PDB file of C-alpha atoms in Angstrom:
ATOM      1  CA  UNK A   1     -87.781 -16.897 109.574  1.00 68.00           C
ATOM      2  CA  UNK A   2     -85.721 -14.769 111.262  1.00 70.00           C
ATOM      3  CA  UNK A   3     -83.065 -17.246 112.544  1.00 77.00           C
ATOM      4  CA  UNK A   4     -82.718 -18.494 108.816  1.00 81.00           C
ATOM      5  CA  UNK A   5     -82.069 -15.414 107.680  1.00 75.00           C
ATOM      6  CA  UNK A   6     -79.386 -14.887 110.063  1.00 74.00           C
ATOM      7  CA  UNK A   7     -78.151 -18.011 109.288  1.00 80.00           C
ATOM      8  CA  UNK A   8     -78.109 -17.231 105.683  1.00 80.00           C
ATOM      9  CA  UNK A   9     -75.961 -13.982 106.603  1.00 74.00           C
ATOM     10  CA  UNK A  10     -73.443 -15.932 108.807  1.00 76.00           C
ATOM     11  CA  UNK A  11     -73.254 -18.499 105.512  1.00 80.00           C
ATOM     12  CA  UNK A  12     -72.910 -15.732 102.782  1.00 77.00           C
ATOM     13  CA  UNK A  13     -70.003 -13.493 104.930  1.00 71.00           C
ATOM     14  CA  UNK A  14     -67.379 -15.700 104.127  1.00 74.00           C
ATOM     15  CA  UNK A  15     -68.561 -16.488 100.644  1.00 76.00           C
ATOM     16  CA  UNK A  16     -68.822 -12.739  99.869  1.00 72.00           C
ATOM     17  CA  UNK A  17     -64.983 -11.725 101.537  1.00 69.00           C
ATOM     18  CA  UNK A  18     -63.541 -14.015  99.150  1.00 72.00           C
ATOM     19  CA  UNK A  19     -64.927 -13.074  96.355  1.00 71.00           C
ATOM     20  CA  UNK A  20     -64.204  -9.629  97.092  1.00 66.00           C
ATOM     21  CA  UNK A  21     -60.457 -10.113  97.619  1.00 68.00           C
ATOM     22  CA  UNK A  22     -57.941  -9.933  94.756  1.00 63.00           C
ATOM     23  CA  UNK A  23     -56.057 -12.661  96.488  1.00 63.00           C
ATOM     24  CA  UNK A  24     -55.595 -13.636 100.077  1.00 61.00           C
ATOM     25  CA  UNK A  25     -53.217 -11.218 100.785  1.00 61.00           C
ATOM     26  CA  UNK A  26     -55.057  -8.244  99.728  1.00 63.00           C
ATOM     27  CA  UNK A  27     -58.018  -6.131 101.314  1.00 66.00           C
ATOM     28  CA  UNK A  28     -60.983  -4.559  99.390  1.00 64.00           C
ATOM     29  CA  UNK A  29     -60.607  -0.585  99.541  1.00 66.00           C
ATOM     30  CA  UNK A  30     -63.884  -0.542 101.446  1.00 70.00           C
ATOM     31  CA  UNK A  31     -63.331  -2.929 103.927  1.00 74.00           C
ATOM     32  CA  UNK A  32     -64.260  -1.017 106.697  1.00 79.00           C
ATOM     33  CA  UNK A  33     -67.701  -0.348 105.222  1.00 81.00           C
ATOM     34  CA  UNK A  34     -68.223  -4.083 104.154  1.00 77.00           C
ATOM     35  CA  UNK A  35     -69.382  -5.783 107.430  1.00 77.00           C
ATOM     36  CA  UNK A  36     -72.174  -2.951 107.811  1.00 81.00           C
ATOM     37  CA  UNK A  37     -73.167  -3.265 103.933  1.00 80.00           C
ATOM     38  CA  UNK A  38     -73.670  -6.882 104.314  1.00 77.00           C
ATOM     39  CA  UNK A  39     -75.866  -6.318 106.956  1.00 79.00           C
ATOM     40  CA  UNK A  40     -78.385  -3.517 105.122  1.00 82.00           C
ATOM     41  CA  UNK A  41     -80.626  -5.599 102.679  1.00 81.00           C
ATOM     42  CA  UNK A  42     -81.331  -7.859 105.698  1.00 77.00           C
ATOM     43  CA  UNK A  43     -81.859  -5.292 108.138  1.00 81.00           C
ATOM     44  CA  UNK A  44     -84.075  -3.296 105.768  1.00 82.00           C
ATOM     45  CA  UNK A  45     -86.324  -6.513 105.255  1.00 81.00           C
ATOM     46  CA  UNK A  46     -86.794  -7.186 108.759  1.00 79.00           C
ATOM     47  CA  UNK A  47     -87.887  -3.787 109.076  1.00 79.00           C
ATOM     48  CA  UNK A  48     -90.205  -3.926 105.819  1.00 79.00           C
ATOM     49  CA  UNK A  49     -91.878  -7.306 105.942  1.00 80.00           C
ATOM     50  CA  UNK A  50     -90.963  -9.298 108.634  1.00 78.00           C
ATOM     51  CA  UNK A  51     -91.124  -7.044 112.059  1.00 78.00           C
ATOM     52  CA  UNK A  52     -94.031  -4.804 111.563  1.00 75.00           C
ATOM     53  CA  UNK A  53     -94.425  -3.708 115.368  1.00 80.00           C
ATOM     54  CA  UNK A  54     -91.793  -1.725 115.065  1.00 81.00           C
ATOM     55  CA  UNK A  55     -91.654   2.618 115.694  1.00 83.00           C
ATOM     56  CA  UNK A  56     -89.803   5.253 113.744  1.00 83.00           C
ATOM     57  CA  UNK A  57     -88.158   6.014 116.920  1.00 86.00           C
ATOM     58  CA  UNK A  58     -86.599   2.748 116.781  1.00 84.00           C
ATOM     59  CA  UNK A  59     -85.771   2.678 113.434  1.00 83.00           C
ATOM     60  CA  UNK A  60     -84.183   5.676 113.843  1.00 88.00           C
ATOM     61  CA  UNK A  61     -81.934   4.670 116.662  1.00 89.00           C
ATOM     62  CA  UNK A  62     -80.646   1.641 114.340  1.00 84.00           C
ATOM     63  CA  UNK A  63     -80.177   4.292 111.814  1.00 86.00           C
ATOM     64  CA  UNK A  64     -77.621   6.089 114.095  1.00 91.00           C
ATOM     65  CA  UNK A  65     -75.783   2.864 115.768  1.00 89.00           C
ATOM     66  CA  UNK A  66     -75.301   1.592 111.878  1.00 86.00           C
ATOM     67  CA  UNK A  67     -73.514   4.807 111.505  1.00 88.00           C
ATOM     68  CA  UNK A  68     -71.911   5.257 114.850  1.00 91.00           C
ATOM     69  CA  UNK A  69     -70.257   1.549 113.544  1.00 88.00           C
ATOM     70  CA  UNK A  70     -69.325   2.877 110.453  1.00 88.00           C
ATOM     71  CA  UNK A  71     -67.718   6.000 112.127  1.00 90.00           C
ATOM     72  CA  UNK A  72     -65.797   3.697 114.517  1.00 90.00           C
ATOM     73  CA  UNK A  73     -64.784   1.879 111.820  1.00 87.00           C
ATOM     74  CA  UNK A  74     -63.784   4.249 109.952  1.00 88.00           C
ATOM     75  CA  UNK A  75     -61.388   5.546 112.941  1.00 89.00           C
ATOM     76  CA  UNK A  76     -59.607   1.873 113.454  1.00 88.00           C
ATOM     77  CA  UNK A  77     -59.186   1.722 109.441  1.00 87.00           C
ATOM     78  CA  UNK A  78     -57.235   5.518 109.718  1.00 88.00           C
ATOM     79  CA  UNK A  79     -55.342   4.440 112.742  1.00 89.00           C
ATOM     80  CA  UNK A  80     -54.078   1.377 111.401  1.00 88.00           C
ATOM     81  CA  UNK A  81     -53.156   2.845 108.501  1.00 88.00           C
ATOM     82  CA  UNK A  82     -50.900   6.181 110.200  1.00 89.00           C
ATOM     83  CA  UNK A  83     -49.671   3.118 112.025  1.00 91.00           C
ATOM     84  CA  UNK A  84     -48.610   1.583 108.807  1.00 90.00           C
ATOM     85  CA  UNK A  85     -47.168   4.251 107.435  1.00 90.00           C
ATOM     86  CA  UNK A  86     -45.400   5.649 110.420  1.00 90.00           C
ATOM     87  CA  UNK A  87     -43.883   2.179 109.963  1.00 92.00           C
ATOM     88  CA  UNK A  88     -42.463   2.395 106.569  1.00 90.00           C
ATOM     89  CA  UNK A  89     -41.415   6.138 107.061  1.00 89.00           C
ATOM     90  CA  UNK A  90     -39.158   4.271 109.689  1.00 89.00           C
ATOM     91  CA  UNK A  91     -38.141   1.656 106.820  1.00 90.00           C
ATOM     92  CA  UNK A  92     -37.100   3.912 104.459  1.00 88.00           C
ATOM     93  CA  UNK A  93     -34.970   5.922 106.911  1.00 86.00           C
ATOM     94  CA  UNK A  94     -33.283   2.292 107.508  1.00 86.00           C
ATOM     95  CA  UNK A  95     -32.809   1.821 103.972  1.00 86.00           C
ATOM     96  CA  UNK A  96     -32.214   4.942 102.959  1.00 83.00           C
ATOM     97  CA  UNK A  97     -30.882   7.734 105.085  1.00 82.00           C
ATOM     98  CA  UNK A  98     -29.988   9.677 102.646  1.00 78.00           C
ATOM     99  CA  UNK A  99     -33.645  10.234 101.629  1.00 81.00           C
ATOM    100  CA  UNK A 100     -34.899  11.179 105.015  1.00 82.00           C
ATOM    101  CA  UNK A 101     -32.702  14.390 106.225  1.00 80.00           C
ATOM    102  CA  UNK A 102     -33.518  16.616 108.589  1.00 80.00           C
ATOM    103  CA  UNK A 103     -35.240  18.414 106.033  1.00 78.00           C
ATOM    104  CA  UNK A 104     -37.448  15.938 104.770  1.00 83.00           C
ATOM    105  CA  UNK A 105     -38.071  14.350 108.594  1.00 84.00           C
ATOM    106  CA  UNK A 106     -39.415  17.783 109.359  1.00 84.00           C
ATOM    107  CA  UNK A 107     -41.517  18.492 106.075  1.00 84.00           C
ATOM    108  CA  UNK A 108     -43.103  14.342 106.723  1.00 86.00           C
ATOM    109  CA  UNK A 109     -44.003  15.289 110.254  1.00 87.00           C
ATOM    110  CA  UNK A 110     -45.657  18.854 109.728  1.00 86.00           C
ATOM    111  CA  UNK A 111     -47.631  16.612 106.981  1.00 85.00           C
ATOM    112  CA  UNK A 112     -48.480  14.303 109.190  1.00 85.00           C
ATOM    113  CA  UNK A 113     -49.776  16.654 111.994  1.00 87.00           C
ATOM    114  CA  UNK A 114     -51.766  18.816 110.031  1.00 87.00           C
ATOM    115  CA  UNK A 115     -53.202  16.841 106.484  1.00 86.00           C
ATOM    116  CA  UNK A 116     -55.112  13.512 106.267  1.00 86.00           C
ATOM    117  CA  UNK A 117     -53.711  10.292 106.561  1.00 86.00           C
ATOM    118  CA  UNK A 118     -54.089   9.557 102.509  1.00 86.00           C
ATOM    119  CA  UNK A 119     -51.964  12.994 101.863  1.00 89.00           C
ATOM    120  CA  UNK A 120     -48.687  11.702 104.275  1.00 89.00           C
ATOM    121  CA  UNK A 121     -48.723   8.474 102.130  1.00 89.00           C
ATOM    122  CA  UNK A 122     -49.202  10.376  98.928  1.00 89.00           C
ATOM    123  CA  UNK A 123     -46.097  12.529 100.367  1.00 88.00           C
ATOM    124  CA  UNK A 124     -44.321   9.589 101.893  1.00 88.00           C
ATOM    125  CA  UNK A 125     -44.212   8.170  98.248  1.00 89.00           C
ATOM    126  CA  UNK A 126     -43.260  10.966  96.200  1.00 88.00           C
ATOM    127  CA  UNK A 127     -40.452  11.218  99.096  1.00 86.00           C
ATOM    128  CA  UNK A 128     -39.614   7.790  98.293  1.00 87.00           C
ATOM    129  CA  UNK A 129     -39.625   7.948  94.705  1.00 88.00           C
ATOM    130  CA  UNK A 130     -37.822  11.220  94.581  1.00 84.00           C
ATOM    131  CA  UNK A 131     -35.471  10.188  96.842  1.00 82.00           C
ATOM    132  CA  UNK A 132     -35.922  13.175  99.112  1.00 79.00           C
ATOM    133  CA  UNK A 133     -35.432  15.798  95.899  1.00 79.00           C
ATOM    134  CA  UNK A 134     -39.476  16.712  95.912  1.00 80.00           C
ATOM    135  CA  UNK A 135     -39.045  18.424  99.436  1.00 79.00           C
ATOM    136  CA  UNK A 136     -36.122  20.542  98.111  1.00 74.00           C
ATOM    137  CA  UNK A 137     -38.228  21.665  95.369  1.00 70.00           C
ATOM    138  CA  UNK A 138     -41.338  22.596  97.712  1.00 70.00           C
ATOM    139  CA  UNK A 139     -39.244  24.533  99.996  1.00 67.00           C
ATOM    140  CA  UNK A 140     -37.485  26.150  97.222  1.00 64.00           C
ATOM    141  CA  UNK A 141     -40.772  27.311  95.891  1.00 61.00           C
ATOM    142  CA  UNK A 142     -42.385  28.658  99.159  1.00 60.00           C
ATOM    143  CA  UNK A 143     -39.231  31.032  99.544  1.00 60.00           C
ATOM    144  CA  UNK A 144     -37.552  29.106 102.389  1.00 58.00           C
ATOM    145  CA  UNK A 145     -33.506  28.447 102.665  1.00 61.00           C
ATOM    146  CA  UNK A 146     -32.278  24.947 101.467  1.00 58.00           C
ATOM    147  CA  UNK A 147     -28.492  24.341 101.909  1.00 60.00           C
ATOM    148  CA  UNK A 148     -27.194  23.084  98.374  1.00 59.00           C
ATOM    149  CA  UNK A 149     -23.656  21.812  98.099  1.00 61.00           C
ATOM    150  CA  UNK A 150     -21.200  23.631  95.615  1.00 67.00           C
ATOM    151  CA  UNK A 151     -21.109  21.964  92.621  1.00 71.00           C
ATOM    152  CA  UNK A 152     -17.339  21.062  93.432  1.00 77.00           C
ATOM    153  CA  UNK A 153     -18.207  19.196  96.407  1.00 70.00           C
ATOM    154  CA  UNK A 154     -20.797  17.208  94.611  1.00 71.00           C
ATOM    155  CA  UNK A 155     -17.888  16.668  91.965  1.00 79.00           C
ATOM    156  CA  UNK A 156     -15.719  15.741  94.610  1.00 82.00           C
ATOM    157  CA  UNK A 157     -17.821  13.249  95.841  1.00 76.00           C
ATOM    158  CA  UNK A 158     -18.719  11.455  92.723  1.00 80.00           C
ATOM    159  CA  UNK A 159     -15.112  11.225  92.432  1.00 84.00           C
ATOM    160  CA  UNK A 160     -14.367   9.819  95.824  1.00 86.00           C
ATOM    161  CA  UNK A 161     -17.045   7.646  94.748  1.00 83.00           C
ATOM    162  CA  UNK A 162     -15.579   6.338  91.818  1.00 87.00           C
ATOM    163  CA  UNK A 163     -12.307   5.992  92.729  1.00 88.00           C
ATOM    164  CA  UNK A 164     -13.940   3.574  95.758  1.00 89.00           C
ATOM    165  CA  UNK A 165     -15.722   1.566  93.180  1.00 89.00           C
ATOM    166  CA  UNK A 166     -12.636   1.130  91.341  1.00 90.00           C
ATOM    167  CA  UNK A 167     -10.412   0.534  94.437  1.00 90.00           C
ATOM    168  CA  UNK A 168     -13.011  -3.020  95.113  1.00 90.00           C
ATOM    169  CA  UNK A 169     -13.243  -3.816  91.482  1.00 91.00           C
ATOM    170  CA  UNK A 170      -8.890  -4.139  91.529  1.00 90.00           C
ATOM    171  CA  UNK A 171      -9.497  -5.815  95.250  1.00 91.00           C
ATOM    172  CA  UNK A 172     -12.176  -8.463  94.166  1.00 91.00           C
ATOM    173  CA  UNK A 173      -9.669  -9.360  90.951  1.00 90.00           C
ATOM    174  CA  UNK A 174      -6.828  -9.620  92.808  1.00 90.00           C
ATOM    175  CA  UNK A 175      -8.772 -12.049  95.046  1.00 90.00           C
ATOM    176  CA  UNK A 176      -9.814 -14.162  92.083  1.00 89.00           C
ATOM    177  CA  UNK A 177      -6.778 -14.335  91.054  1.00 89.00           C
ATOM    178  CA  UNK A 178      -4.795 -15.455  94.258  1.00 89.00           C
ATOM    179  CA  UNK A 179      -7.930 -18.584  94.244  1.00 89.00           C
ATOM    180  CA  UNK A 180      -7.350 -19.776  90.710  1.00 89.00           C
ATOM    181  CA  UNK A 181      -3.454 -19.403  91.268  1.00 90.00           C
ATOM    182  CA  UNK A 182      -4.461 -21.828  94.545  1.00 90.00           C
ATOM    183  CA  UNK A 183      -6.953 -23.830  92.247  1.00 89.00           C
ATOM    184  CA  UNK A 184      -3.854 -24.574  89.446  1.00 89.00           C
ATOM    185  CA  UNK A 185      -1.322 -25.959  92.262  1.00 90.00           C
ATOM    186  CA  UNK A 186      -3.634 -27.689  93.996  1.00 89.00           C
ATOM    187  CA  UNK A 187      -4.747 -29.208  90.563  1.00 89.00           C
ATOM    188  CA  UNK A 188      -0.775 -29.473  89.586  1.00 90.00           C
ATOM    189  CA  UNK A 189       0.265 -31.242  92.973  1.00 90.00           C
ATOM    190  CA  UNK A 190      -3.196 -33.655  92.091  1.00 88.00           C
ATOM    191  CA  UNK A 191      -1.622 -34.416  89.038  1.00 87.00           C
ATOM    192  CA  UNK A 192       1.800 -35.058  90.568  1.00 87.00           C
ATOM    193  CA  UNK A 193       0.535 -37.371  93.147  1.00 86.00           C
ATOM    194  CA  UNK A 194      -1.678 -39.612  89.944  1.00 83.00           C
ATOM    195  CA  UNK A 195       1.494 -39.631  87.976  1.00 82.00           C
ATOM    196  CA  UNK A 196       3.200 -41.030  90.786  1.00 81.00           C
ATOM    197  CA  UNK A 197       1.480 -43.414  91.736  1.00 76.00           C
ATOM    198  CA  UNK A 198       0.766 -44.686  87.586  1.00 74.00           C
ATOM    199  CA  UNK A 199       5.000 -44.660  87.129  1.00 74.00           C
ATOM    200  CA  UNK A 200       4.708 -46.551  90.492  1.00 73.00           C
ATOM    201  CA  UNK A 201       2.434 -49.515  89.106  1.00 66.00           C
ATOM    202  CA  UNK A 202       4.105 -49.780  85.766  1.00 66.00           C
ATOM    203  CA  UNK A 203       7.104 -50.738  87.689  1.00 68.00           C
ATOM    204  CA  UNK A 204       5.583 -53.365  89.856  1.00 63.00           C
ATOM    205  CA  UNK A 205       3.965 -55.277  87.385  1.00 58.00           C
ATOM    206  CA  UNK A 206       6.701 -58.356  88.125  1.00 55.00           C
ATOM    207  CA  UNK A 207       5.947 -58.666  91.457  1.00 55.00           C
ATOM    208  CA  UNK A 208       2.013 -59.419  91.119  1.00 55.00           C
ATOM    209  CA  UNK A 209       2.146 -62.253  92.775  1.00 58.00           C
ATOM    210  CA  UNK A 210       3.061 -59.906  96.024  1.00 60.00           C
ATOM    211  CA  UNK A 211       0.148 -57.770  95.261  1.00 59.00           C
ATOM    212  CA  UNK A 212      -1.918 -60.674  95.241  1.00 62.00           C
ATOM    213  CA  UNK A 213      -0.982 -62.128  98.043  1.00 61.00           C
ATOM    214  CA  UNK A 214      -1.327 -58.652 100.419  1.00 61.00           C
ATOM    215  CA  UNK A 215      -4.614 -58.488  99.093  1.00 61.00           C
ATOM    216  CA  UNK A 216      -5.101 -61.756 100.889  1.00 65.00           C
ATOM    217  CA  UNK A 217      -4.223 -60.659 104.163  1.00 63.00           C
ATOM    218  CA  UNK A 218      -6.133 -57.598 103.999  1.00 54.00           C
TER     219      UNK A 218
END
């Protein structure tokens, strides 16, 4: 009995992970609790009906390995994920330096030092939704100094900015322009060469006989 219901566990893991899975590139949020609730209702027959030699002291020992698994569990899940995000903090500075100043770096690595793992990806978000603005806003409202640039830098800047854009925007059309200029001789030279080549028949149409005959020998 006991070997068939183990094989009936073995049989109804896989079964059970799929149908838990929004698709197959997804995880269940309690995956690391899964294996160990999968387990339970068979466990907790064997104990009922099936094994009936067996002490409280025992049971109470499986009672405290099934949750020194799920503790350990627990632990890899949490590591993995600071892993994870400690990876994608590193992405967005890639991306997006401009997000991650020193300000920020500092304000994402007291979070991550001394909150949970789920508050630095709650903060890594906002951070990357906010596009580093949300720290400015904290600081500003626990009293501490945050440099702000005069408002006629920032102008300034924009207008650096613009006058960039515009500066490619002329430099892309003048490009355009020199390849369709390029295009229309090429096209014009094409046209030449077919007009050439039609006056060049019409005036050999006496001498067919000569056309036939070096189509002979070639």
């Amino acid at each position: 009995v006991i070997v068939v219901i183990f094989a009936l566990s073995m049989l109804a893991g896989p079964v059970s992970a799929s149908r838990g899975l929004f698709d197959r590139g997804s995880s269940v949020h309690a995956w690391k609790y899964r294996p160990i609730t999968m387990a339970c209702p068979f466990v907790l027959f064997d104990v009922l009906y099936v094994n009936s030699d067996i002490t409280k002291f025992q049971i109470m020992m499986l009672g405290c390995i099934l949750g020194s698994l799920a503790y350990y569990r627990a632990g890899l899940w949490e590591v993995f994920k600071r892993r994870y995000l400690l990876i994608s903090t590193m992405e967005l500075q890639y991306l997006q330096p401009s997000a991650l100043r020193e300000l920020q770096r500092k304000s994402l690595l007291e979070f991550l030092q001394k909150t949970g793992t789920d508050d630095f990806g709650i903060f890594l978000l906002e951070t990357a939704i906010h596009h580093g603005n949300n720290v400015r806003d904290i600081m500003k409202s626990t009293g501490l100094k945050v440099w702000d640039p005069r408002p006629s830098a920032t102008a300034a800047w924009k207008l650096a900015a613009s006058l960039v854009v515009k500066a490619v925007k002329q430099q892309k059309a003048l490009q355009s322009n020199k390849v369709n200029q390029r295009t229309a001789v090429v096209q014009w030279v094409h046209s030449v060469v077919l007009g050439m080549i039609d006056e060049a028949v019409d005036r050999s149409k006496g001498h067919g006989k000569r056309l036939q005959l070096a189509a002979l020998h070639a």
